[in-house]
Coordinates of C-alpha atoms in Angstrom, one line a residue:
M25 CA 161.3 113.3 67.8
S26 CA 158.0 114.9 67.3
S27 CA 157.5 118.2 65.6
S28 CA 156.9 119.9 68.9
E29 CA 160.1 118.7 70.5
S30 CA 162.8 119.8 68.2
S31 CA 165.9 121.1 69.9
P32 CA 167.3 124.6 69.3
P33 CA 169.9 124.7 66.6
D34 CA 173.4 125.7 67.4
N35 CA 175.0 128.8 65.9
A36 CA 177.1 126.9 63.4
S37 CA 174.0 125.2 61.9
V38 CA 172.2 128.5 61.7
L39 CA 175.1 130.0 59.7
R40 CA 175.3 126.9 57.5
D41 CA 171.6 127.3 56.7
L42 CA 172.1 131.0 55.9
W43 CA 174.9 130.2 53.5
R44 CA 172.8 127.6 51.7
V45 CA 170.3 130.3 51.0
I46 CA 172.6 133.2 50.0
S47 CA 175.1 131.0 48.0
R48 CA 173.0 131.5 44.9
F49 CA 174.0 135.1 45.0
R50 CA 177.8 134.3 44.8
G51 CA 178.4 136.9 42.1
R52 CA 176.9 139.7 44.1
I53 CA 178.7 138.6 47.2
L54 CA 182.1 138.6 45.5
L55 CA 181.3 142.1 44.0
A56 CA 180.3 143.4 47.5
L57 CA 183.5 141.9 48.9
A58 CA 185.6 143.6 46.2
F59 CA 184.0 147.0 47.1
L60 CA 184.6 146.3 50.8
I61 CA 188.3 145.7 50.2
L62 CA 188.6 148.8 48.1
A63 CA 186.8 150.9 50.8
K64 CA 189.2 149.6 53.5
L65 CA 192.3 150.3 51.3
A66 CA 191.1 153.8 50.9
V67 CA 190.4 154.2 54.7
V68 CA 193.8 152.8 55.6
S69 CA 195.5 155.1 53.0
V70 CA 193.9 158.3 54.5
P71 CA 196.3 158.5 57.6
L72 CA 199.3 157.7 55.3
A73 CA 198.3 160.7 53.1
L74 CA 197.7 162.9 56.2
K75 CA 201.2 162.0 57.6
R76 CA 202.8 162.9 54.2
I77 CA 201.0 166.2 54.2
V78 CA 201.9 167.1 57.7
D79 CA 205.6 166.1 57.2
E80 CA 205.8 168.1 53.9
L81 CA 204.1 171.2 55.4
S82 CA 206.4 171.0 58.4
R83 CA 209.2 171.9 56.1
P84 CA 207.8 174.8 54.0
E85 CA 211.2 176.0 52.9
Q86 CA 211.3 173.0 50.5
F87 CA 208.1 174.0 48.7
T88 CA 207.6 176.9 46.4
T89 CA 203.9 176.0 45.8
L90 CA 201.1 174.3 47.8
P91 CA 201.2 170.5 47.5
I92 CA 197.9 170.4 45.7
V93 CA 198.2 166.8 44.6
L94 CA 198.6 165.6 48.1
L95 CA 195.7 167.6 49.5
V96 CA 193.3 166.7 46.6
G97 CA 194.5 163.1 46.9
Y98 CA 193.7 163.1 50.6
A99 CA 190.1 164.4 49.9
L100 CA 189.6 161.8 47.1
L101 CA 190.7 159.0 49.4
R102 CA 188.1 160.0 51.9
F103 CA 185.4 160.2 49.2
A104 CA 186.5 156.9 47.8
S105 CA 186.0 155.1 51.1
T106 CA 182.4 156.4 51.3
L107 CA 181.8 155.6 47.6
F108 CA 183.0 152.0 47.8
N109 CA 181.0 151.4 51.0
E110 CA 177.8 152.7 49.4
L111 CA 178.5 150.6 46.3
R112 CA 179.1 147.6 48.6
D113 CA 175.8 148.1 50.3
L114 CA 174.0 148.6 47.0
A115 CA 175.4 145.4 45.6
F116 CA 174.5 143.4 48.7
S117 CA 171.1 144.8 49.4
R118 CA 169.4 142.4 47.0
V119 CA 171.1 139.5 48.8
T120 CA 169.8 140.6 52.2
Q121 CA 166.3 141.5 51.2
Y122 CA 165.7 138.4 49.0
T123 CA 167.2 136.2 51.8
V124 CA 164.8 137.7 54.4
A125 CA 161.9 137.3 51.9
T126 CA 162.9 133.7 51.2
Y127 CA 163.0 132.8 55.0
A128 CA 159.6 134.6 55.5
L129 CA 158.1 132.6 52.6
N130 CA 159.7 129.3 53.8
T131 CA 158.4 129.9 57.3
F132 CA 154.9 130.7 56.0
T133 CA 154.9 127.6 53.8
H134 CA 156.3 125.4 56.5
L135 CA 153.6 126.5 59.0
H136 CA 150.9 125.4 56.6
A137 CA 152.8 122.1 56.1
L138 CA 152.8 121.4 59.8
G139 CA 149.9 119.3 61.0
A140 CA 146.8 119.9 63.0
R141 CA 148.4 118.7 66.2
F142 CA 151.0 121.6 66.0
H143 CA 148.4 124.3 65.2
S144 CA 146.1 123.1 68.0
S145 CA 148.8 123.5 70.5
R146 CA 150.5 126.7 69.3
R147 CA 149.8 130.2 70.5
L148 CA 149.6 132.5 67.5
G149 CA 150.3 135.7 69.6
G150 CA 153.7 134.2 70.6
L151 CA 154.5 132.6 67.3
L152 CA 154.3 135.8 65.2
P153 CA 156.9 137.8 67.3
D154 CA 159.3 134.8 67.1
I155 CA 159.0 134.9 63.3
D156 CA 159.4 138.7 63.2
R157 CA 162.5 138.6 65.5
G158 CA 163.9 135.7 63.5
T159 CA 163.7 137.5 60.1
S160 CA 165.0 140.7 61.6
G161 CA 167.9 138.7 63.1
I162 CA 168.7 137.2 59.7
A163 CA 168.7 140.7 58.1
F164 CA 171.1 141.9 60.8
L165 CA 173.5 139.0 60.4
L166 CA 173.7 139.5 56.6
G167 CA 173.8 143.3 56.6
V168 CA 175.2 145.1 59.5
G169 CA 176.8 142.0 61.1
L170 CA 178.6 140.7 58.0
F171 CA 179.7 144.1 56.7
T172 CA 180.9 145.4 60.1
I173 CA 182.7 142.3 61.5
V174 CA 184.5 141.4 58.3
P175 CA 185.7 144.9 57.3
T176 CA 186.7 145.7 60.9
L177 CA 188.8 142.6 61.1
L178 CA 190.3 143.4 57.7
E179 CA 191.0 147.0 58.8
I180 CA 192.6 145.9 62.1
G181 CA 194.8 143.4 60.2
M182 CA 196.0 146.0 57.6
V183 CA 196.7 148.7 60.2
T184 CA 198.5 146.3 62.5
A185 CA 200.7 145.2 59.5
I186 CA 201.5 148.8 58.6
I187 CA 202.4 149.7 62.2
S188 CA 204.5 146.5 62.6
A189 CA 206.4 147.3 59.4
R190 CA 207.1 151.0 60.2
Y191 CA 207.5 151.3 63.9
S192 CA 208.8 149.6 67.1
G193 CA 207.5 146.2 68.1
W194 CA 206.2 147.7 71.3
F195 CA 203.4 149.4 69.4
T196 CA 202.3 146.0 68.0
A197 CA 202.6 144.4 71.4
A198 CA 200.4 147.1 73.0
L199 CA 197.8 146.7 70.3
A200 CA 197.9 142.9 70.5
V201 CA 197.5 142.8 74.2
T202 CA 194.5 145.3 73.9
F203 CA 192.9 143.1 71.3
M204 CA 193.3 139.9 73.3
I205 CA 191.9 141.4 76.5
Y206 CA 189.1 143.1 74.7
C207 CA 188.1 139.9 72.8
G208 CA 188.3 137.7 75.9
F209 CA 186.2 140.1 77.9
T210 CA 183.6 140.5 75.1
L211 CA 183.3 136.8 74.6
V212 CA 182.7 136.0 78.2
F213 CA 180.3 138.7 79.1
T214 CA 178.4 138.5 75.8
A215 CA 177.8 134.8 76.5
R216 CA 176.4 135.7 80.0
R217 CA 174.2 138.4 78.5
A218 CA 172.7 135.9 76.0
I219 CA 170.9 134.3 78.9
F220 CA 169.2 137.5 79.8
Q221 CA 168.3 138.1 76.1
R222 CA 166.6 134.7 75.8
R223 CA 164.5 135.4 78.9
V224 CA 163.5 138.8 77.5
N225 CA 162.4 137.1 74.2
R226 CA 160.5 134.4 76.0
L227 CA 158.6 136.8 78.2
D228 CA 157.9 139.1 75.2
S229 CA 156.4 136.2 73.3
N230 CA 154.3 135.2 76.3
A231 CA 153.1 138.8 76.6
K232 CA 152.1 138.9 73.0
S233 CA 150.4 135.5 73.3
I234 CA 148.3 136.7 76.3
M235 CA 147.4 139.9 74.5
A236 CA 146.3 138.2 71.3
D237 CA 144.4 135.5 73.2
S238 CA 142.6 138.1 75.3
L239 CA 141.7 140.4 72.3
I240 CA 140.5 137.4 70.2
N241 CA 138.2 136.5 73.1
H242 CA 137.1 140.1 73.8
D243 CA 133.4 139.1 73.8
T244 CA 134.0 136.5 76.5
V245 CA 135.9 139.0 78.6
K246 CA 132.9 141.4 78.4
Y247 CA 130.4 138.6 79.1
F248 CA 132.0 137.9 82.5
T249 CA 133.2 141.5 83.1
N250 CA 136.8 140.3 83.5
E251 CA 138.6 143.3 82.1
K252 CA 140.4 143.9 85.4
L253 CA 141.4 140.2 85.5
E254 CA 142.8 140.4 82.0
S255 CA 144.7 143.6 82.8
S256 CA 146.1 142.0 86.0
R257 CA 147.3 138.9 84.0
F258 CA 149.0 141.2 81.4
Q259 CA 150.5 143.4 84.1
H260 CA 152.0 140.4 85.9
I261 CA 153.8 139.2 82.8
M262 CA 154.8 142.8 81.8
D263 CA 156.3 143.3 85.2
N264 CA 158.4 140.2 84.8
W265 CA 159.4 141.4 81.3
A266 CA 160.4 144.8 82.6
E267 CA 162.6 143.2 85.3
A268 CA 164.2 141.0 82.7
V269 CA 164.9 144.0 80.5
V270 CA 166.4 145.8 83.4
G271 CA 168.6 142.8 84.2
N272 CA 169.6 142.7 80.5
Q273 CA 170.5 146.4 80.6
K274 CA 172.7 145.9 83.7
A275 CA 174.6 143.1 81.9
L276 CA 174.9 145.4 78.9
F277 CA 176.2 148.3 81.2
I278 CA 179.0 146.1 82.6
L279 CA 179.9 145.0 79.0
H280 CA 180.0 148.5 77.7
I281 CA 182.0 150.0 80.5
G282 CA 184.5 147.1 80.5
Q283 CA 185.0 147.4 76.7
S284 CA 185.4 151.2 76.8
G285 CA 187.9 150.9 79.7
I286 CA 190.0 148.3 77.8
I287 CA 190.1 150.5 74.7
A288 CA 191.0 153.6 76.8
M289 CA 194.0 151.7 78.3
G290 CA 195.1 150.5 74.9
V291 CA 194.9 154.1 73.4
A292 CA 196.8 155.5 76.4
S293 CA 199.6 153.0 76.2
V294 CA 200.1 153.5 72.4
M295 CA 200.1 157.3 72.7
L296 CA 202.5 157.2 75.6
L297 CA 204.9 155.2 73.4
A298 CA 204.4 157.5 70.5
G299 CA 204.9 160.7 72.6
Q300 CA 208.1 159.3 74.0
S301 CA 209.4 158.4 70.5
V302 CA 208.7 162.0 69.3
M303 CA 210.6 163.4 72.3
T304 CA 213.6 161.2 71.5
G305 CA 213.5 162.1 67.8
A306 CA 212.7 158.5 66.7
M307 CA 209.4 159.7 65.2
T308 CA 208.2 162.8 63.5
V309 CA 205.1 164.8 64.3
G310 CA 203.6 163.2 61.2
D311 CA 204.4 159.8 62.6
L312 CA 202.6 160.8 65.8
I313 CA 199.5 161.9 63.9
L314 CA 199.7 158.7 61.8
V315 CA 199.8 156.4 64.8
N316 CA 197.1 158.4 66.6
A317 CA 194.9 158.2 63.5
Y318 CA 195.5 154.5 63.2
V319 CA 194.8 153.8 66.9
I320 CA 191.6 155.8 66.7
Q321 CA 190.8 154.1 63.4
I322 CA 191.1 150.6 64.8
C323 CA 189.9 151.3 68.3
L324 CA 186.6 152.9 67.3
P325 CA 185.8 150.0 64.9
L326 CA 187.0 147.6 67.7
N327 CA 184.3 149.2 69.9
A328 CA 181.9 148.9 67.0
L329 CA 183.0 145.3 66.6
G330 CA 182.1 144.6 70.2
F331 CA 178.7 146.2 69.7
V332 CA 178.1 144.3 66.4
Y333 CA 179.3 141.1 68.1
R334 CA 176.8 141.6 70.9
E335 CA 174.0 142.4 68.4
A336 CA 175.0 139.5 66.2
K337 CA 174.7 137.2 69.3
D338 CA 171.3 138.7 70.0
A339 CA 170.4 138.2 66.3
L340 CA 171.4 134.5 66.6
V341 CA 169.3 134.2 69.7
N342 CA 166.4 135.8 67.9
A343 CA 166.9 133.5 64.9
E344 CA 167.0 130.4 67.1
K345 CA 163.2 130.2 67.4
L346 CA 162.7 130.7 63.6
F347 CA 165.3 128.0 62.7
Q348 CA 163.9 125.7 65.4
L349 CA 160.4 126.2 63.9
L350 CA 161.8 125.4 60.4
R351 CA 163.4 122.2 61.7
Q352 CA 160.1 120.9 63.1
R353 CA 158.9 118.0 60.9
P354 CA 155.3 117.8 59.8
E355 CA 153.4 115.0 61.6
I356 CA 152.4 113.7 58.2
D357 CA 155.6 113.8 56.2
E358 CA 154.8 112.2 52.9
P359 CA 157.5 111.1 50.3
A360 CA 157.8 113.2 47.2
N361 CA 156.9 110.4 44.8
M362 CA 153.5 109.5 46.3
P363 CA 150.7 109.0 43.8
A364 CA 147.6 111.1 43.7
L365 CA 144.2 109.9 44.8
R366 CA 142.1 108.6 41.9
V367 CA 138.4 108.9 42.6
S368 CA 136.4 106.6 40.3
R369 CA 133.2 105.8 42.2
G370 CA 133.8 107.5 45.6
E371 CA 133.3 104.6 48.0
V372 CA 134.7 105.3 51.5
V373 CA 135.6 102.6 54.0
F374 CA 136.7 102.9 57.6
N375 CA 138.2 99.6 58.5
D376 CA 138.8 98.8 62.2
V377 CA 140.0 102.4 62.9
S378 CA 141.3 103.4 66.3
F379 CA 142.7 106.8 67.2
G380 CA 143.7 109.0 70.1
Y381 CA 145.0 112.6 70.1
T382 CA 147.3 111.3 72.9
P383 CA 148.2 107.7 73.6
E384 CA 146.6 107.8 77.1
R385 CA 143.3 109.1 75.8
P386 CA 141.8 106.9 73.0
I387 CA 139.0 108.6 71.1
L388 CA 138.0 106.0 68.5
K389 CA 138.0 102.2 69.2
N390 CA 137.8 99.7 66.3
V391 CA 135.4 101.7 64.2
S392 CA 134.3 100.2 60.9
F393 CA 131.7 101.4 58.4
R394 CA 131.2 101.9 54.7
I395 CA 129.8 104.9 52.7
P396 CA 128.8 103.5 49.3
A397 CA 129.5 105.5 46.2
G398 CA 127.0 108.4 46.0
G399 CA 125.5 107.4 49.4
T400 CA 125.1 109.3 52.6
V401 CA 126.1 108.1 56.0
A402 CA 125.3 110.2 59.1
V403 CA 127.0 109.9 62.5
V404 CA 125.3 111.0 65.6
G405 CA 126.1 110.9 69.3
G406 CA 126.9 113.0 72.3
S407 CA 129.8 115.4 72.7
G408 CA 133.1 113.6 73.0
S409 CA 131.8 110.4 71.3
G410 CA 134.4 110.9 68.5
K411 CA 132.1 111.8 65.6
S412 CA 134.0 114.9 64.5
T413 CA 137.2 113.0 64.7
L414 CA 136.0 110.8 61.9
A415 CA 136.0 113.8 59.6
R416 CA 139.5 114.9 60.7
L417 CA 140.8 111.4 59.9
L418 CA 139.1 111.3 56.5
L419 CA 140.8 114.6 55.7
R420 CA 144.0 113.1 57.0
L421 CA 144.5 116.0 59.4
Y422 CA 145.7 113.2 61.7
D423 CA 146.8 109.6 60.9
V424 CA 144.9 106.7 62.4
S425 CA 146.6 104.8 65.2
D426 CA 145.3 101.4 64.0
G427 CA 143.3 100.2 61.0
H428 CA 143.0 102.1 57.7
I429 CA 140.7 104.4 55.7
D430 CA 140.2 103.6 52.0
I431 CA 138.7 105.6 49.2
D432 CA 138.0 103.4 46.1
H433 CA 140.3 100.7 47.6
Q434 CA 143.2 103.2 48.1
D435 CA 144.6 103.7 51.6
I436 CA 144.6 107.4 52.1
R437 CA 148.0 107.2 53.7
G438 CA 149.4 106.0 50.4
V439 CA 148.2 109.0 48.4
T440 CA 149.2 112.7 48.5
T441 CA 147.2 114.7 51.1
R442 CA 146.8 117.5 48.5
S443 CA 144.9 115.2 46.1
L444 CA 142.9 113.7 49.0
R445 CA 141.7 117.1 50.2
E446 CA 141.0 118.3 46.7
A447 CA 138.5 115.5 46.4
I448 CA 136.6 116.4 49.6
G449 CA 134.4 119.4 50.2
V450 CA 133.7 120.5 53.8
V451 CA 130.9 122.5 55.3
P452 CA 132.1 122.9 58.9
Q453 CA 130.3 123.6 62.1
E454 CA 131.9 127.0 62.5
T455 CA 132.7 128.9 59.3
L456 CA 135.8 131.0 59.7
L457 CA 136.2 133.6 57.0
F458 CA 139.2 135.6 55.8
N459 CA 139.2 139.3 56.6
D460 CA 138.5 140.1 52.9
T461 CA 135.5 140.4 50.6
I462 CA 132.6 138.1 50.2
A463 CA 133.8 137.3 46.6
Y464 CA 137.2 136.3 47.9
N465 CA 135.8 134.0 50.5
I466 CA 133.5 132.3 48.1
A467 CA 136.2 132.0 45.5
Y468 CA 138.4 130.3 48.0
G469 CA 136.6 127.1 47.1
R470 CA 138.3 127.1 43.6
S471 CA 141.5 128.9 42.8
G472 CA 141.0 131.1 39.7
A473 CA 137.2 131.1 39.7
T474 CA 135.6 133.8 37.6
H475 CA 133.1 136.3 38.9
E476 CA 130.3 134.5 37.0
Q477 CA 131.2 131.2 38.7
I478 CA 131.2 132.9 42.1
V479 CA 127.8 134.4 41.4
A480 CA 126.5 131.0 40.2
A481 CA 127.7 129.4 43.4
A482 CA 126.1 132.1 45.5
R483 CA 122.8 131.7 43.7
A484 CA 122.9 127.9 44.3
A485 CA 123.5 128.6 48.0
H486 CA 120.6 131.1 48.0
I487 CA 122.7 134.0 49.2
H488 CA 123.1 136.0 45.9
E489 CA 120.0 138.1 46.6
L490 CA 121.4 139.2 50.0
I491 CA 124.8 140.0 48.5
D492 CA 123.3 141.9 45.6
S493 CA 121.3 144.1 48.1
L494 CA 124.5 145.3 49.8
P495 CA 126.0 148.6 48.8
Q496 CA 129.3 147.0 47.8
Q497 CA 127.7 143.7 46.8
Y498 CA 130.4 141.0 46.3
D499 CA 133.2 143.5 47.3
T500 CA 131.7 143.8 50.8
P501 CA 134.3 143.2 53.5
V502 CA 133.2 140.4 56.0
G503 CA 135.5 141.6 58.9
E504 CA 137.8 139.6 61.1
R505 CA 136.6 136.0 61.1
G506 CA 133.5 137.1 59.3
V507 CA 132.0 139.1 62.2
M508 CA 130.1 141.4 59.9
L509 CA 127.9 138.5 58.8
S510 CA 125.3 136.4 60.8
G511 CA 125.8 132.7 61.5
G512 CA 123.3 131.8 58.7
E513 CA 125.0 134.0 56.2
K514 CA 128.4 132.6 57.0
Q515 CA 127.1 129.1 56.6
R516 CA 125.7 130.0 53.2
I517 CA 129.1 131.3 52.1
A518 CA 130.6 128.0 53.3
L519 CA 128.0 126.2 51.2
A520 CA 128.8 128.4 48.2
R521 CA 132.4 127.5 48.6
A522 CA 131.6 123.8 48.6
I523 CA 129.3 124.2 45.6
L524 CA 132.1 126.1 43.7
K525 CA 134.6 123.4 44.6
N526 CA 132.3 120.7 43.2
P527 CA 134.1 117.7 44.8
P528 CA 133.1 114.1 44.6
L529 CA 133.1 113.6 48.4
L530 CA 131.4 115.8 51.0
I531 CA 131.7 116.2 54.7
F532 CA 129.0 118.1 56.7
D533 CA 130.5 118.5 60.1
E534 CA 127.5 119.7 62.3
A535 CA 127.0 122.3 59.5
T536 CA 123.7 123.6 61.0
S537 CA 124.2 123.2 64.7
A538 CA 124.9 126.9 65.3
L539 CA 121.7 128.0 63.5
D540 CA 118.1 128.5 64.6
T541 CA 115.5 126.1 63.3
Q542 CA 114.3 128.3 60.5
S543 CA 117.8 129.0 59.1
E544 CA 118.6 125.3 59.6
R545 CA 115.7 124.2 57.5
A546 CA 116.6 126.6 54.7
I547 CA 120.2 125.5 54.6
L548 CA 119.4 121.8 55.1
S549 CA 117.5 121.7 51.7
E550 CA 120.6 123.1 50.0
L551 CA 122.9 120.6 51.7
N552 CA 120.6 117.8 50.6
R553 CA 120.6 119.1 47.1
L554 CA 124.4 119.4 47.1
S555 CA 124.9 115.9 48.4
E556 CA 122.9 114.3 45.6
N557 CA 125.1 111.8 43.7
R558 CA 128.0 112.5 46.0
T559 CA 129.5 110.4 48.7
T560 CA 128.6 112.2 51.9
L561 CA 129.6 111.9 55.5
V562 CA 127.3 113.9 57.8
I563 CA 128.3 114.6 61.4
A564 CA 125.2 115.7 63.1
H565 CA 123.9 116.8 66.5
R566 CA 120.3 117.4 65.5
L567 CA 118.7 114.1 64.4
S568 CA 116.1 115.9 62.3
T569 CA 118.9 116.7 59.8
V570 CA 119.8 113.0 59.1
V571 CA 116.5 111.3 58.8
D572 CA 117.0 110.8 55.0
A573 CA 120.5 109.3 55.3
D574 CA 121.1 105.9 53.8
E575 CA 122.6 104.7 57.2
I576 CA 122.9 106.4 60.6
L577 CA 125.7 105.4 63.0
V578 CA 125.1 106.1 66.7
M579 CA 128.4 106.6 68.5
E580 CA 129.2 106.5 72.2
R581 CA 132.7 106.7 73.8
G582 CA 134.4 106.1 70.5
R583 CA 132.4 103.0 69.4
I584 CA 129.5 102.5 67.1
V585 CA 126.7 101.2 69.4
E586 CA 123.8 101.3 66.9
R587 CA 123.4 101.5 63.1
G588 CA 120.6 101.5 60.6
T589 CA 118.1 103.7 58.9
H590 CA 116.0 106.3 60.8
M591 CA 112.9 104.1 60.9
R592 CA 114.8 101.0 61.9
L593 CA 116.6 102.8 64.7
L594 CA 113.4 104.2 66.1
A595 CA 111.9 100.7 66.0
Q596 CA 114.8 99.3 68.0
G597 CA 114.0 101.7 70.9
G598 CA 117.6 102.1 71.8
M599 CA 119.8 105.2 72.3
Y600 CA 118.8 106.8 69.0
A601 CA 115.1 106.5 69.8
R602 CA 115.7 108.1 73.2
L603 CA 117.7 111.0 71.6
W604 CA 114.9 111.4 69.0
Q605 CA 112.2 111.7 71.7
L606 CA 114.2 114.3 73.6
Q607 CA 114.8 116.4 70.6
E608 CA 111.2 116.1 69.5
R609 CA 110.0 117.4 72.8
S610 CA 112.5 120.3 72.5
A611 CA 111.3 121.1 69.0
E612 CA 107.7 121.1 70.2
V613 CA 108.5 123.5 73.1
E614 CA 110.4 125.8 70.6
D615 CA 107.4 125.8 68.2
A616 CA 105.0 126.5 71.0
E617 CA 107.1 129.5 72.1
K618 CA 107.2 130.9 68.6
N619 CA 103.4 130.5 68.2
L620 CA 102.9 132.3 71.5
Q621 CA 105.2 135.2 70.3
V622 CA 103.2 135.5 67.1
V623 CA 99.9 135.7 69.1
H624 CA 101.2 138.4 71.3

């Protein structure tokens, strides 16, 4: 089963997973349960104390003074129930919060462990609400759910035992019938309502996905003046969501009314029995008050139990997506005892490599080449020829379908991905920056880098002067995805990152394709300097950037169709020579236009 096809976990497995996490807090759990039992003993004792007070005060001739002990004891019992409940919550709060934090961290870590195939197909706007609802569901199950369901069941059991021991079996029978009808009704209708809740969650995630996607691409929306189209798309899904919520509310209405009706019938039957017993002298007024207090005491929690059960089912539904996500296995799932990559010389060999993102669409077909230690190999070709895929395979974002890739005679599938990627520096086509400071984004190349090292890397990338001229200098925020910087500035930060990382292997993946000619020439000299004495793979669109490469590979439809040095390929007069001529003409036109602008 692929990572994207994992089935939803059942409720039992969700609860088992929860127990595995919270079991390390056994001491706190036992302490919280002790406070819970003490609180319920106090609650159950309150009606008994009240009955005693009523019966005693019903015969004032027997007393010469007010029964202060009983009255104070009654007040202390009420206080004790509140005190022990608060102590229970205090003892258990660390369990709940640390468990939620653990699941949030596990999910965050797991998302980074999942492969490029998962992240290329996921919708971030829908993923985040699933995680948020899942962690909220876990908090509910541990907090309100656990400490409402368990105490309520405990209280119902204690009250039923007291009534069974003191009064007629008809009282117990009436309560038992009420409980059975109530539980049966709640189970059936809550299961039906879960269908509505899942649909609401699905539509809510879809709405968040569309919203996030539209806002991320707000420039594109404006380019094509499609604000109304985006609003129409969002309105359509929100209309469906509103209908689903209304349907869910209707199901909840039926559930609430049914539960309240069953409880009302149970209370009526017990009070009729109690009233008849008082009339016949079998029970005192104190007994009537006791039974009434107990019936209210267990029927109100019973109603709360129904509410909590419904919410707990909703919480389980909400947690399903989170646990399903945590069950997805990484596409590249390496054993724990794999050795690290050892880079001695830095030779890279692609040996008869074939690959396709999907089986029916092969991208690379039997590709073989060698990058000598300290050498530079450039790959050129049209869009869709498979050149960027070579970089992704070398970084092991995907595994090859056939063949193998070796670094210093080590198959990269036999070493840890961490050590592999630590050995490779990447300057990508599109530099995506964190919404943080310039210093943070440069320092991302090496964890724990000092400010002096960051400045040195910026100087080497020829961006220090620009940064130093800014009011906040290295503490300048770059904005979402680096929108506060130009394309050339972002590329220089990417270059500074790679310089700071100082890796033995380099990948330039169309690192200058988004720049103008002047910016490209400025950055190209820095890239060439950085690649000195390093094994370098250059993925290029502009041929002018690869003329000094030790070997140039020309790719078409996933195959290498030409290879050689720049001069040799020009002499062959093949595909590379034709591409060179086309790009030379384009460069001449661009230079002529610039000269014309200067004249004017």
